[in-house]
C-alpha positions as a printed Julia matrix, in Angstrom:
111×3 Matrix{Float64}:
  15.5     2.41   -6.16
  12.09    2.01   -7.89
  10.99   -0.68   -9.86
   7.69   -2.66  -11.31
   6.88   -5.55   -9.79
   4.25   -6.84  -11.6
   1.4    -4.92  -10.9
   2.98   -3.14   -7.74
   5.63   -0.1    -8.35
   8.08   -0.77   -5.94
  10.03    1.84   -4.06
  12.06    0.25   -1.42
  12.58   -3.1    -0.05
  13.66   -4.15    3.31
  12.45   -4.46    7.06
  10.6    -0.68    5.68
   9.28   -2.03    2.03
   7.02    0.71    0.16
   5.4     0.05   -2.72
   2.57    1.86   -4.69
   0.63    2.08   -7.63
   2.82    4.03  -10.27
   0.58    6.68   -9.22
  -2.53    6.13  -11.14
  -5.09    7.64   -9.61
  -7.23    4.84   -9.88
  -6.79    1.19   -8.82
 -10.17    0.23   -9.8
  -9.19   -2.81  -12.18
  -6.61   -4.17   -9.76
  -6.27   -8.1    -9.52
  -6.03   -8.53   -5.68
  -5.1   -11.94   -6.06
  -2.43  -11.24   -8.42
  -1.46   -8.1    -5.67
  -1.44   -9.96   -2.87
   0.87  -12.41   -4.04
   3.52   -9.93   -4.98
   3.35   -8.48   -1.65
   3.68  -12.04    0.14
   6.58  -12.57   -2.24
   8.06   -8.77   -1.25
   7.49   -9.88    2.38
   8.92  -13.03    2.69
  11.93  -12.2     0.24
  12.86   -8.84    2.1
  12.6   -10.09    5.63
   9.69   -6.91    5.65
   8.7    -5.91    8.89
   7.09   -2.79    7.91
   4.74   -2.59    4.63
   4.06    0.44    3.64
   1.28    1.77    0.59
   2.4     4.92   -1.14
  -0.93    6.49   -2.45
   0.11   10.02   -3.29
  -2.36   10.61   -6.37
  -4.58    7.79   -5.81
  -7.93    8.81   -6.09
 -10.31    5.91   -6.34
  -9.37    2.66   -4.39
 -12.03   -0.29   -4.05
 -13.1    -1.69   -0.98
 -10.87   -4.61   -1.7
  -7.87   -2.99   -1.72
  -8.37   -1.66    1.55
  -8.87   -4.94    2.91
  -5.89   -6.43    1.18
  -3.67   -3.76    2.79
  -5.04   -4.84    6.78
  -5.08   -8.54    5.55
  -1.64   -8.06    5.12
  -1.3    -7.96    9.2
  -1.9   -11.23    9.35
   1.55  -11.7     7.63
   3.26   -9.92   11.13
   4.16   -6.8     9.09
   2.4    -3.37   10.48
   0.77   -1.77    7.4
   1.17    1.77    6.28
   0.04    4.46    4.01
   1.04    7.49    3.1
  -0.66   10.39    1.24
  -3.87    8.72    1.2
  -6.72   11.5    -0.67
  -9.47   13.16    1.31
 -11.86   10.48    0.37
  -9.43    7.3     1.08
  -8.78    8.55    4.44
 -12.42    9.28    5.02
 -12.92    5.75    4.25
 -10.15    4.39    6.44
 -11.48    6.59    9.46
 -15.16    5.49    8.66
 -14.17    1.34    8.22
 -11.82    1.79   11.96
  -9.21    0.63    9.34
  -7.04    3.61   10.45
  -6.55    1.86   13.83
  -5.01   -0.74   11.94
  -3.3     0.97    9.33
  -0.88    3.57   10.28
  -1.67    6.69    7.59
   1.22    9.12    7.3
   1.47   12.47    5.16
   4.97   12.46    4.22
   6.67   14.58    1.33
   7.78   12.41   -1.58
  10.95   14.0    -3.07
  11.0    15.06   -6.8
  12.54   12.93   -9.45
């Protein structure tokens, strides 16, 4: 199952929800308001216990993002990505965010 949800791509839903970013490889014009609410809406609708970023071929992310995806703890869901790039994960280690986030390098299967 993968559909858009407004601005999110969404890949599974559930008490393990993934979404992504229809793998641009950059997020950089991203309304994190607009985000944010379509993950609270995933959350709550889905019972989610799990939230989970797929990132596989995102390149640039802004700070925000980042701190949209641990804000999302708040919501009692543990927070995920996978396939973050060199650069994003750099980021993640250098913020401590990656004691927060869980970051995963999973296969995604082909089409």
């Amino acid at each position: 199952m993968t559909h858009v949800e407004g601005l999110l791509t969404v890949y599974k839903t559930g008490e393990l929800t993934v979404v992504g970013f229809g793998g641009h490889d950059s997020i950089m014009n991203l309304n994190l308001a607009q985000c944010r609410d379509e993950l609270v809406s995933l959350i709550q609708e889905h019972d989610c216990k799990t939230l989970a970023f797929d990132l596989t071929g995102v390149k640039v992310m802004p700070s925000g993002t980042l701190g949209l995806m641990a804000a999302m703890r708040k919501l009692d869901v543990d927070v995920h990505v996978y396939n973050p790039s060199v650069d994003v994960r750099e980021v993640l280690e250098i913020t401590k965010l990656d004691s927060l986030i869980h970051v995963h390098e999973i296969e995604i299967p082909n089409s």
